PDB file of C-alpha atoms in Angstrom:
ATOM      1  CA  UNK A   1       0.000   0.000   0.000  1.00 88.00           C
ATOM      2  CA  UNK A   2       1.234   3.618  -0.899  1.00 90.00           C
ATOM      3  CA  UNK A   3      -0.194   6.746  -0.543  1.00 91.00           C
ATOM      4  CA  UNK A   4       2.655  10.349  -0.082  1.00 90.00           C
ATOM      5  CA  UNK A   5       2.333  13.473   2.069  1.00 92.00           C
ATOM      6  CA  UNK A   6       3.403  17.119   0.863  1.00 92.00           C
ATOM      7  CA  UNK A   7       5.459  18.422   3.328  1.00 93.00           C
ATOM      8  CA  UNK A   8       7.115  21.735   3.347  1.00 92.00           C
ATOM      9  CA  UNK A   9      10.629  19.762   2.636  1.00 93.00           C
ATOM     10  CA  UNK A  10       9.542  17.756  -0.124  1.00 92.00           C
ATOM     11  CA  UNK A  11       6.863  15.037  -1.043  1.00 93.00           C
ATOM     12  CA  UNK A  12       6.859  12.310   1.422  1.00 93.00           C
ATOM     13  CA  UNK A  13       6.193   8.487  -0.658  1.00 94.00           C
ATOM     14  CA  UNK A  14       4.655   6.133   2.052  1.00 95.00           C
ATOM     15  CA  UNK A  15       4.486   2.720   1.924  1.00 94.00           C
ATOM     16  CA  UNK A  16       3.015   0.007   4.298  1.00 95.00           C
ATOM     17  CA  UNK A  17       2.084  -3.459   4.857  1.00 92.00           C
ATOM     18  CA  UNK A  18       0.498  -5.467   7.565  1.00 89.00           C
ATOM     19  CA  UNK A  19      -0.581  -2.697   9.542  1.00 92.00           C
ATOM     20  CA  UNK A  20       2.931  -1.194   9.876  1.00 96.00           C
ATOM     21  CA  UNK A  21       4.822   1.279   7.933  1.00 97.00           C
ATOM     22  CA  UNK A  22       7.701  -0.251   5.602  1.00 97.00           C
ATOM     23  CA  UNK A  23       8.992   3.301   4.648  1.00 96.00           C
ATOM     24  CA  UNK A  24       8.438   7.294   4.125  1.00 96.00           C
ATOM     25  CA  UNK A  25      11.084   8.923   1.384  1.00 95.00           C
ATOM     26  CA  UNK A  26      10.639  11.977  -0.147  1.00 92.00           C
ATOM     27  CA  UNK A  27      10.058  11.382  -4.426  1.00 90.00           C
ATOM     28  CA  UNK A  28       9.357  14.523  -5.745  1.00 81.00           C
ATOM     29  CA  UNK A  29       8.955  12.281  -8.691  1.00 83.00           C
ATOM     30  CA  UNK A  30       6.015  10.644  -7.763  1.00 74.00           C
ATOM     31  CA  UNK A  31       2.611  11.075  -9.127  1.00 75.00           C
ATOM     32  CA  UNK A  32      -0.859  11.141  -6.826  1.00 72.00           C
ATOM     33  CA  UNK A  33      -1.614   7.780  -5.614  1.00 72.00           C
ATOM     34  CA  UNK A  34      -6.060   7.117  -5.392  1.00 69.00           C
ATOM     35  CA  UNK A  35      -7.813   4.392  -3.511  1.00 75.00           C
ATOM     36  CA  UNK A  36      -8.949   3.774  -0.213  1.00 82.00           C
ATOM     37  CA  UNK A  37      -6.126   4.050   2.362  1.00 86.00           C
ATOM     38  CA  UNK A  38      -6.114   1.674   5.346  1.00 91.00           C
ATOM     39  CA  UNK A  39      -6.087   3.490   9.059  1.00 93.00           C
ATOM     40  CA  UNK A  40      -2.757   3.353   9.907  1.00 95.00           C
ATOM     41  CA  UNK A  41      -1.716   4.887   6.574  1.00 94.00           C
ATOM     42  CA  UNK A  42      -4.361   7.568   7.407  1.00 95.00           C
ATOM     43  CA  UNK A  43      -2.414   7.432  10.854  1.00 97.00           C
ATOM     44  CA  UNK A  44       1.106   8.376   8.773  1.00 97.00           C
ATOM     45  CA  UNK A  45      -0.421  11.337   7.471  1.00 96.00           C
ATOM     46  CA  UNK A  46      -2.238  12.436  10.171  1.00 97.00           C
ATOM     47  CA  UNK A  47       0.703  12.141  12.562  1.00 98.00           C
ATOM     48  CA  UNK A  48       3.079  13.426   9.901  1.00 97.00           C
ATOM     49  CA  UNK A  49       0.567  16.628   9.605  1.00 95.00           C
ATOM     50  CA  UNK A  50       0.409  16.930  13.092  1.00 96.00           C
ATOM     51  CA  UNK A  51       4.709  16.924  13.135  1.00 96.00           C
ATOM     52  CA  UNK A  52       4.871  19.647  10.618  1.00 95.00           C
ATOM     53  CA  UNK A  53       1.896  22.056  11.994  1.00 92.00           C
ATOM     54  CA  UNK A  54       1.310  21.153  15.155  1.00 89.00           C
ATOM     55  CA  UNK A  55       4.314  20.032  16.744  1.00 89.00           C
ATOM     56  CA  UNK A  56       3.983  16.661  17.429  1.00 94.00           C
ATOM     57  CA  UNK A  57       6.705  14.871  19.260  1.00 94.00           C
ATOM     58  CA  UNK A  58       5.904  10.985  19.533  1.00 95.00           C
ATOM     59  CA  UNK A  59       4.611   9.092  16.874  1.00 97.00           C
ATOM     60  CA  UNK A  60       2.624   6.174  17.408  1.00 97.00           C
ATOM     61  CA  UNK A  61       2.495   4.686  14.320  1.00 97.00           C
ATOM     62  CA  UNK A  62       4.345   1.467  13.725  1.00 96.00           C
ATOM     63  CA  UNK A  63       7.226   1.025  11.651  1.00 97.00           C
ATOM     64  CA  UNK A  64       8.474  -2.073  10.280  1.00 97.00           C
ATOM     65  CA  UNK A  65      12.335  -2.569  11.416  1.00 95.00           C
ATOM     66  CA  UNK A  66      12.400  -6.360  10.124  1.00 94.00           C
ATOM     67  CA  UNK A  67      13.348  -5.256   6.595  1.00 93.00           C
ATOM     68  CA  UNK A  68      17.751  -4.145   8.591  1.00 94.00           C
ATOM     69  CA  UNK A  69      19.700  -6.324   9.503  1.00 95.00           C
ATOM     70  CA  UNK A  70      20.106  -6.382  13.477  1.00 95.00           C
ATOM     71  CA  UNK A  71      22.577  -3.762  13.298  1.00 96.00           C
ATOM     72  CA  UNK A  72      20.576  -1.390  11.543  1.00 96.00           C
ATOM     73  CA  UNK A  73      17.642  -1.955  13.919  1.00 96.00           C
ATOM     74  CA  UNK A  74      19.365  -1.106  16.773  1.00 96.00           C
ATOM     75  CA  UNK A  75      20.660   1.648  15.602  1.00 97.00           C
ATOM     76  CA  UNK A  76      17.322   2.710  13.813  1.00 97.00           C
ATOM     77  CA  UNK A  77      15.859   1.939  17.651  1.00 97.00           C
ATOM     78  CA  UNK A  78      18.431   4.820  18.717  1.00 97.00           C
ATOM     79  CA  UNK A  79      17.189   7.174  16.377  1.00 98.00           C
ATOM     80  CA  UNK A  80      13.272   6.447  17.780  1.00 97.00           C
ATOM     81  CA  UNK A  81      15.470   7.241  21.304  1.00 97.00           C
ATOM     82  CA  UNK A  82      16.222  11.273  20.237  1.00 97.00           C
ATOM     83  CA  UNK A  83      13.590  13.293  22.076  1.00 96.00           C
ATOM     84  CA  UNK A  84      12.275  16.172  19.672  1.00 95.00           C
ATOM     85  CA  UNK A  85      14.142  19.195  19.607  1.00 93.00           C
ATOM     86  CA  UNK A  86      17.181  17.304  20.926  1.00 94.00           C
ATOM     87  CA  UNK A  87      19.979  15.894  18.884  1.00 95.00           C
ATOM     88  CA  UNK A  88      22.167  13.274  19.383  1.00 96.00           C
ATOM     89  CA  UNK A  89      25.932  12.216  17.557  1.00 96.00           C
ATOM     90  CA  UNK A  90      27.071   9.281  15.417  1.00 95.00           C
ATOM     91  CA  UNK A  91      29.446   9.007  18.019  1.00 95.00           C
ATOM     92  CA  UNK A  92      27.205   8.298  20.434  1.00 96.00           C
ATOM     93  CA  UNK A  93      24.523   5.733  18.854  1.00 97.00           C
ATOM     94  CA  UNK A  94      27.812   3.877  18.337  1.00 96.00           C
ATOM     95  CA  UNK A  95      28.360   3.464  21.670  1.00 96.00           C
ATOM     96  CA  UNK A  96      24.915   2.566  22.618  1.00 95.00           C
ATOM     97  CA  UNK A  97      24.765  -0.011  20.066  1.00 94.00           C
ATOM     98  CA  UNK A  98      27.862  -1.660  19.298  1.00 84.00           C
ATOM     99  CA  UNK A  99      31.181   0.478  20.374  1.00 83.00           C
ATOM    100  CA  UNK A 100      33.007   4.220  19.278  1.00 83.00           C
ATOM    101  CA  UNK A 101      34.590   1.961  16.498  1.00 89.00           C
ATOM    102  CA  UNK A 102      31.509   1.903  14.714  1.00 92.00           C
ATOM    103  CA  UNK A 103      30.907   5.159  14.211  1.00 93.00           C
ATOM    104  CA  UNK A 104      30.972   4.976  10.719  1.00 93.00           C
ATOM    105  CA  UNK A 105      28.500   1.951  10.065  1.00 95.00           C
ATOM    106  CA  UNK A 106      26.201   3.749  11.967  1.00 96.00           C
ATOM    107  CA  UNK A 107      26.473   6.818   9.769  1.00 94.00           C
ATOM    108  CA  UNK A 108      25.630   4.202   7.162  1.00 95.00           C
ATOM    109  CA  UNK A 109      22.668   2.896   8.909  1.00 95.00           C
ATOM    110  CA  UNK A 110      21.485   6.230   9.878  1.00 95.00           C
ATOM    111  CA  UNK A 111      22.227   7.260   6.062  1.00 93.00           C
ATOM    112  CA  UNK A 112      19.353   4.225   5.245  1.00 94.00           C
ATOM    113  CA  UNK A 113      17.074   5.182   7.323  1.00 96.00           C
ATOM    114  CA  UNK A 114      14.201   4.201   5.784  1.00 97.00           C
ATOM    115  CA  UNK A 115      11.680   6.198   8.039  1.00 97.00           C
ATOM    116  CA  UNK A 116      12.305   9.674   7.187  1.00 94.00           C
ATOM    117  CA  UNK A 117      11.370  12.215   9.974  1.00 96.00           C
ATOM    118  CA  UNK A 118       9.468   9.133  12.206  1.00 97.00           C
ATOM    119  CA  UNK A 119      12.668   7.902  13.102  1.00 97.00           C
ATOM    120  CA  UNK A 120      14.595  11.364  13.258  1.00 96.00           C
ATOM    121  CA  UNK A 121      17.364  11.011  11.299  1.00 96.00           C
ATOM    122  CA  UNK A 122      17.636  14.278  11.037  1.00 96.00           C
ATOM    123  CA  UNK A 123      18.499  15.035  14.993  1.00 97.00           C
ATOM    124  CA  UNK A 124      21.845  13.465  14.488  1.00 96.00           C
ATOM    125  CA  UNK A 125      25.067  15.725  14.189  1.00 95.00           C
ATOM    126  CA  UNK A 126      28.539  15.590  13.882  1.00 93.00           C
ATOM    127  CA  UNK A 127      30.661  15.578  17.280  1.00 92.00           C
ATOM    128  CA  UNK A 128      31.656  18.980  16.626  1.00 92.00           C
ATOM    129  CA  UNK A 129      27.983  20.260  16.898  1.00 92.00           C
ATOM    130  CA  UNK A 130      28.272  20.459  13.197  1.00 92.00           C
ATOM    131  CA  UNK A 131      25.040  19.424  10.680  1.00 93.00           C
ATOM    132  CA  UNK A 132      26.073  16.530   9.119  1.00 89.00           C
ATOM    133  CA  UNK A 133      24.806  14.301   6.070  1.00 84.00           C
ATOM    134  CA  UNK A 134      21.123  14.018   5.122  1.00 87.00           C
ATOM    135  CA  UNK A 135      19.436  12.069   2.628  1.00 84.00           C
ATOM    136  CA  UNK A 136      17.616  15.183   1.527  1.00 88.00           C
ATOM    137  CA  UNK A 137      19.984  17.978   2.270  1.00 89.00           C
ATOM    138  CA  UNK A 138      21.859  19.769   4.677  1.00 93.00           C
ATOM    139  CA  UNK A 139      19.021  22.694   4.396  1.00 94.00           C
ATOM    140  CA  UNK A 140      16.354  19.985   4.966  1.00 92.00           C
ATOM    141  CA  UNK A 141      18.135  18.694   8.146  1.00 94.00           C
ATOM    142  CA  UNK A 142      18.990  22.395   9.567  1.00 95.00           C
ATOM    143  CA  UNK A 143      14.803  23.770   8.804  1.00 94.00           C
ATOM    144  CA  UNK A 144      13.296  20.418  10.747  1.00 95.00           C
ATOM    145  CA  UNK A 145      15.934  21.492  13.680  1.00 95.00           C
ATOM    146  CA  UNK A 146      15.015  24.698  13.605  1.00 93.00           C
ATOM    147  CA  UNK A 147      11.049  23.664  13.895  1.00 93.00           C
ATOM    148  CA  UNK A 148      11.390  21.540  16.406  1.00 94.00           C
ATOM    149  CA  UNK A 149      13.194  23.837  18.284  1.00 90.00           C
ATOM    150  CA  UNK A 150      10.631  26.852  17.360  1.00 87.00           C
ATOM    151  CA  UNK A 151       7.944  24.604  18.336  1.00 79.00           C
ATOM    152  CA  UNK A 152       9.528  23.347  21.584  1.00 72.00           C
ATOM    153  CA  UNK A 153      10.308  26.662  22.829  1.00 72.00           C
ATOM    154  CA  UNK A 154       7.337  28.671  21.267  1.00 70.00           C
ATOM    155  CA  UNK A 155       9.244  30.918  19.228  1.00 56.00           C
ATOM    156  CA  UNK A 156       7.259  32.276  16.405  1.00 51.00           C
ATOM    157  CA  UNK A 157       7.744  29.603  13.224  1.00 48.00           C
ATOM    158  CA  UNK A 158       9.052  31.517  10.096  1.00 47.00           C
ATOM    159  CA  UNK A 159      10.529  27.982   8.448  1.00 44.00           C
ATOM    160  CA  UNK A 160       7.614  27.291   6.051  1.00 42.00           C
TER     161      UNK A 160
END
């Protein structure tokens, strides 16, 4: 099942099956999907709505993590672990998950994240405090930081 959402960063492609979410990528590319959507698809976009306008910070709708290998489950588990407006380091989910060695598989695994703003790729930096790699652009990454943030602290949103 597919269906997208258009967010202010791009168009968000969602796919699902057996109740859970398999991924969310932006495709500009893509062309309007019809049909009847099953709930939790109707969830995605609702929650995903909610994200971008309303501030939501937890998303309930479930993803499916069988499709990694354990590796990339744990560290996509990490990422779920970021609270919004927070960020986190490579550095770090490394040494949750495995050890500092790893650092650079998990910017690979964090690199294939395949759920796009659910699990919040996008809150993790460089050790430096520097915005590193994102799938959709270093802009992308540093306007979702800055609405989280806005939202979080009630600052006025002039992102989008």
């Amino acid at each position: 099942m597919k269906t997208y959402y258009n967010s202010p960063i791009g168009r968000f492609v969602i796919t699902g099956s057996m109740q859970k979410i398999t991924s969310i990528r932006i495709d500009d590319t893509v062309q309007n999907f019809s049909g009847q959507l099953a709930p939790y698809m109707m969830q995605c976009v609702k929650e995903l709505d909610a994200y971008f306008n309303e501030g939501l910070e937890q998303f309930s709708v479930e993803l499916d993590l069988s499709q990694g290998t354990k590796f990339q489950q744990q560290v996509w588990n990490e990422l779920l672990n970021i609270p919004y407006g927070r960020t986190s380091t490579y550095l770090k989910i490394a040494e949750k998950v495995s050890s500092k060695r790893a650092v650079r598989a998990v910017g690979r695994c964090v690199g294939n994240n395949p759920f796009a703003i659910i699990a919040p790729c996008h809150r993790v930096i460089g050790t430096d405090g520097s915005l590193t790699g994102f799938a959709y652009g270093l802009e992308a990454k540093r306007l979702l930081l800055e609405l989280e943030k806005s939202k979080l602290y009630g600052k006025q949103n002039k992102l989008f």
